[in-house]
């Protein structure tokens, strides 16, 4: 329990004893005392003035006196208008430090057998091209959100839906058949997803040439797009795929497997994964069946051209197409089918979709449709909507020239971390293997932290150079502080630093550090309520800053007073523990040395 909770509960008891009032949690808001006043925590007493029938100053005076008399944590108090400033006794701070030290999972809640089950969908790639910068933000947010929800006591299932069917997939397949000469990932030395991505680009190039030719012959451009031989062939291939043509299906499986092997490599480098992967090729038929079922129950309507629609005008929206006139499904149908499969597989209490903000309307509609179809979490589904991420122009050329490739970006980050660390002399006494491993941890930490520290709802500019900075609000700054503490603790090995019953007085900086550490649980809880990895990133940065100010002002290893040294070593050890746990919630590793 943190100090705020102890004081808040005691203040609630004070208000009840003094004025017979049951104060809500919202009324008992504590904040850090402003630096110009004496105290650690401040209680605003205005919500209790009416019940007290006294002035704010008198009310604060009475509550303050009650707390000094009845709460061992409160040592003294002072009143400034309607603000009650409370000074926490030294014993309470040391007790809190000891409690933090005793709990390896401090700040996290335990997951029980009957904990709610939260399913989080993220990644959702297409199998016609490699993962790109947008996927990087998506995967990092999804993975981090899963860790945060688990730290808040939920069972979590991490899931992915792979878009492995449709015209875009057939385009890559057709281009490979026409221009591939049997090329494979092994024969080309390329990752499977990059190889297939190259053929998707090749299809587009030849398709454009065909359109140009037809336009030159006098055909209207829109008609040329439909009449170009390549696009007709791709559509024929899609029809064959839907009819289970053995040749087309065999090619599809072979090429998709190349892509999955490539994706797996990228996910591994990124440090993310899934508990269950669903495939659109397996869910779209279930979606069609579910829509037909809804149609039979009168939930949807069939139009004259045989297409099926949902009328959402009562909800202030328009009509939504669910099945085309030829009976083929749309994305919405597939999402309904995937929901059906997931609901059969897991007893889902909450469903979170990590998808870009261009799909806000889609999820508004999906929520209504799933609710209509009887999914208990339909109405409550969460669309974790995030903004676009871009690189400063010209910072990096991607493989396709249009999007920034995830593998290229990660490679660049690790190389930059290696170069920067070499230039700063941080690798001087290390083997080449150690340097490479630390460059990987720092480069990936820089990438993840820079993306996750930004409020997910905002569009962002990712600057690789800015992210690898050992000062300021960056991953490497926090990682370096962790490595520095671990170095101090290694040097102190063998020192007994358990707290004595009569330790030396704490300095204000030490109290500030204990107070900041004690806020970790509240930061985790808030990040869970807000679905906000950035809340954890900012907490880790704040804690690191407070530790560095303390370390700048006070010696740890050279402190002659053994009792003071013991307290400081315990402080350092627990700051490192919380940094490691906090960064772990962001999917970021911390190196033992740097």
mmCIF file with all atom_site columns, C-alpha atoms in Angstrom, residues 44-114:
data_model
loop_
_atom_site.group_PDB
_atom_site.id
_atom_site.type_symbol
_atom_site.label_atom_id
_atom_site.label_alt_id
_atom_site.label_comp_id
_atom_site.label_asym_id
_atom_site.label_entity_id
_atom_site.label_seq_id
_atom_site.pdbx_PDB_ins_code
_atom_site.Cartn_x
_atom_site.Cartn_y
_atom_site.Cartn_z
_atom_site.occupancy
_atom_site.B_iso_or_equiv
_atom_site.pdbx_formal_charge
_atom_site.auth_seq_id
_atom_site.auth_comp_id
_atom_site.auth_asym_id
_atom_site.auth_atom_id
_atom_site.pdbx_PDB_model_num
ATOM 1  C CA . UNK A 1 44  ? -7.905  19.852  -0.144  1.00 0.00 ? 44  UNK A CA 1
ATOM 2  C CA . UNK A 1 45  ? -10.580 20.282  2.565   1.00 0.00 ? 45  UNK A CA 1
ATOM 3  C CA . UNK A 1 46  ? -13.198 22.306  0.669   1.00 0.00 ? 46  UNK A CA 1
ATOM 4  C CA . UNK A 1 47  ? -15.420 19.210  -0.006  1.00 0.00 ? 47  UNK A CA 1
ATOM 5  C CA . UNK A 1 48  ? -15.878 18.796  3.811   1.00 0.00 ? 48  UNK A CA 1
ATOM 6  C CA . UNK A 1 49  ? -16.575 22.415  4.797   1.00 0.00 ? 49  UNK A CA 1
ATOM 7  C CA . UNK A 1 50  ? -20.361 22.129  4.401   1.00 0.00 ? 50  UNK A CA 1
ATOM 8  C CA . UNK A 1 51  ? -20.553 19.054  6.656   1.00 0.00 ? 51  UNK A CA 1
ATOM 9  C CA . UNK A 1 52  ? -18.152 20.642  9.180   1.00 0.00 ? 52  UNK A CA 1
ATOM 10 C CA . UNK A 1 53  ? -20.148 23.921  9.272   1.00 0.00 ? 53  UNK A CA 1
ATOM 11 C CA . UNK A 1 54  ? -16.823 25.674  9.826   1.00 0.00 ? 54  UNK A CA 1
ATOM 12 C CA . UNK A 1 55  ? -14.392 27.783  7.815   1.00 0.00 ? 55  UNK A CA 1
ATOM 13 C CA . UNK A 1 56  ? -11.922 25.963  5.523   1.00 0.00 ? 56  UNK A CA 1
ATOM 14 C CA . UNK A 1 57  ? -9.043  26.886  7.903   1.00 0.00 ? 57  UNK A CA 1
ATOM 15 C CA . UNK A 1 58  ? -10.854 25.481  10.984  1.00 0.00 ? 58  UNK A CA 1
ATOM 16 C CA . UNK A 1 59  ? -11.887 22.335  9.087   1.00 0.00 ? 59  UNK A CA 1
ATOM 17 C CA . UNK A 1 60  ? -8.303  21.727  7.945   1.00 0.00 ? 60  UNK A CA 1
ATOM 18 C CA . UNK A 1 61  ? -7.037  22.341  11.508  1.00 0.00 ? 61  UNK A CA 1
ATOM 19 C CA . UNK A 1 62  ? -9.433  19.747  12.966  1.00 0.00 ? 62  UNK A CA 1
ATOM 20 C CA . UNK A 1 63  ? -8.698  17.088  10.315  1.00 0.00 ? 63  UNK A CA 1
ATOM 21 C CA . UNK A 1 64  ? -4.941  17.730  10.688  1.00 0.00 ? 64  UNK A CA 1
ATOM 22 C CA . UNK A 1 65  ? -5.084  17.288  14.474  1.00 0.00 ? 65  UNK A CA 1
ATOM 23 C CA . UNK A 1 66  ? -7.138  14.102  14.130  1.00 0.00 ? 66  UNK A CA 1
ATOM 24 C CA . UNK A 1 67  ? -4.553  12.642  11.743  1.00 0.00 ? 67  UNK A CA 1
ATOM 25 C CA . UNK A 1 68  ? -1.608  13.495  14.026  1.00 0.00 ? 68  UNK A CA 1
ATOM 26 C CA . UNK A 1 69  ? -3.454  11.843  16.951  1.00 0.00 ? 69  UNK A CA 1
ATOM 27 C CA . UNK A 1 70  ? -4.730  8.780   15.086  1.00 0.00 ? 70  UNK A CA 1
ATOM 28 C CA . UNK A 1 71  ? -2.472  8.038   12.094  1.00 0.00 ? 71  UNK A CA 1
ATOM 29 C CA . UNK A 1 72  ? 1.100   7.029   12.949  1.00 0.00 ? 72  UNK A CA 1
ATOM 30 C CA . UNK A 1 73  ? 2.302   8.028   9.446   1.00 0.00 ? 73  UNK A CA 1
ATOM 31 C CA . UNK A 1 74  ? 1.437   11.735  10.018  1.00 0.00 ? 74  UNK A CA 1
ATOM 32 C CA . UNK A 1 75  ? 4.019   13.552  12.130  1.00 0.00 ? 75  UNK A CA 1
ATOM 33 C CA . UNK A 1 76  ? 2.795   17.166  11.897  1.00 0.00 ? 76  UNK A CA 1
ATOM 34 C CA . UNK A 1 77  ? 0.704   19.463  9.735   1.00 0.00 ? 77  UNK A CA 1
ATOM 35 C CA . UNK A 1 78  ? 0.206   23.083  8.710   1.00 0.00 ? 78  UNK A CA 1
ATOM 36 C CA . UNK A 1 79  ? -2.755  24.859  7.138   1.00 0.00 ? 79  UNK A CA 1
ATOM 37 C CA . UNK A 1 80  ? -2.691  27.304  4.248   1.00 0.00 ? 80  UNK A CA 1
ATOM 38 C CA . UNK A 1 81  ? -6.257  28.541  3.645   1.00 0.00 ? 81  UNK A CA 1
ATOM 39 C CA . UNK A 1 82  ? -8.274  25.427  2.677   1.00 0.00 ? 82  UNK A CA 1
ATOM 40 C CA . UNK A 1 83  ? -5.200  23.278  2.110   1.00 0.00 ? 83  UNK A CA 1
ATOM 41 C CA . UNK A 1 84  ? -3.960  20.847  4.758   1.00 0.00 ? 84  UNK A CA 1
ATOM 42 C CA . UNK A 1 85  ? -0.220  20.150  4.318   1.00 0.00 ? 85  UNK A CA 1
ATOM 43 C CA . UNK A 1 86  ? 0.840   16.908  5.994   1.00 0.00 ? 86  UNK A CA 1
ATOM 44 C CA . UNK A 1 87  ? 4.396   15.948  6.967   1.00 0.00 ? 87  UNK A CA 1
ATOM 45 C CA . UNK A 1 88  ? 4.913   12.192  6.917   1.00 0.00 ? 88  UNK A CA 1
ATOM 46 C CA . UNK A 1 89  ? 7.034   10.772  9.724   1.00 0.00 ? 89  UNK A CA 1
ATOM 47 C CA . UNK A 1 90  ? 10.407  9.224   8.986   1.00 0.00 ? 90  UNK A CA 1
ATOM 48 C CA . UNK A 1 91  ? 9.329   5.830   10.310  1.00 0.00 ? 91  UNK A CA 1
ATOM 49 C CA . UNK A 1 92  ? 6.520   5.675   7.744   1.00 0.00 ? 92  UNK A CA 1
ATOM 50 C CA . UNK A 1 93  ? 8.891   6.390   4.851   1.00 0.00 ? 93  UNK A CA 1
ATOM 51 C CA . UNK A 1 94  ? 11.327  3.706   6.004   1.00 0.00 ? 94  UNK A CA 1
ATOM 52 C CA . UNK A 1 95  ? 8.469   1.230   6.477   1.00 0.00 ? 95  UNK A CA 1
ATOM 53 C CA . UNK A 1 96  ? 7.354   1.993   2.937   1.00 0.00 ? 96  UNK A CA 1
ATOM 54 C CA . UNK A 1 97  ? 10.895  1.495   1.595   1.00 0.00 ? 97  UNK A CA 1
ATOM 55 C CA . UNK A 1 98  ? 11.086  -1.852  3.397   1.00 0.00 ? 98  UNK A CA 1
ATOM 56 C CA . UNK A 1 99  ? 7.709   -2.900  1.954   1.00 0.00 ? 99  UNK A CA 1
ATOM 57 C CA . UNK A 1 100 ? 8.864   -1.991  -1.581  1.00 0.00 ? 100 UNK A CA 1
ATOM 58 C CA . UNK A 1 101 ? 12.078  -3.961  -1.013  1.00 0.00 ? 101 UNK A CA 1
ATOM 59 C CA . UNK A 1 102 ? 10.170  -7.033  0.205   1.00 0.00 ? 102 UNK A CA 1
ATOM 60 C CA . UNK A 1 103 ? 7.971   -7.192  -2.903  1.00 0.00 ? 103 UNK A CA 1
ATOM 61 C CA . UNK A 1 104 ? 9.668   -8.268  -6.146  1.00 0.00 ? 104 UNK A CA 1
ATOM 62 C CA . UNK A 1 105 ? 6.453   -7.508  -8.043  1.00 0.00 ? 105 UNK A CA 1
ATOM 63 C CA . UNK A 1 106 ? 5.852   -4.175  -6.326  1.00 0.00 ? 106 UNK A CA 1
ATOM 64 C CA . UNK A 1 107 ? 3.243   -2.111  -8.189  1.00 0.00 ? 107 UNK A CA 1
ATOM 65 C CA . UNK A 1 108 ? 1.699   -5.074  -10.032 1.00 0.00 ? 108 UNK A CA 1
ATOM 66 C CA . UNK A 1 109 ? -1.479  -6.951  -9.143  1.00 0.00 ? 109 UNK A CA 1
ATOM 67 C CA . UNK A 1 110 ? -1.684  -10.745 -9.061  1.00 0.00 ? 110 UNK A CA 1
ATOM 68 C CA . UNK A 1 111 ? -3.606  -12.614 -11.752 1.00 0.00 ? 111 UNK A CA 1
ATOM 69 C CA . UNK A 1 112 ? -6.023  -15.190 -10.257 1.00 0.00 ? 112 UNK A CA 1
ATOM 70 C CA . UNK A 1 113 ? -7.997  -18.071 -11.682 1.00 0.00 ? 113 UNK A CA 1
ATOM 71 C CA . UNK A 1 114 ? -11.168 -15.932 -11.700 1.00 0.00 ? 114 UNK A CA 1
#
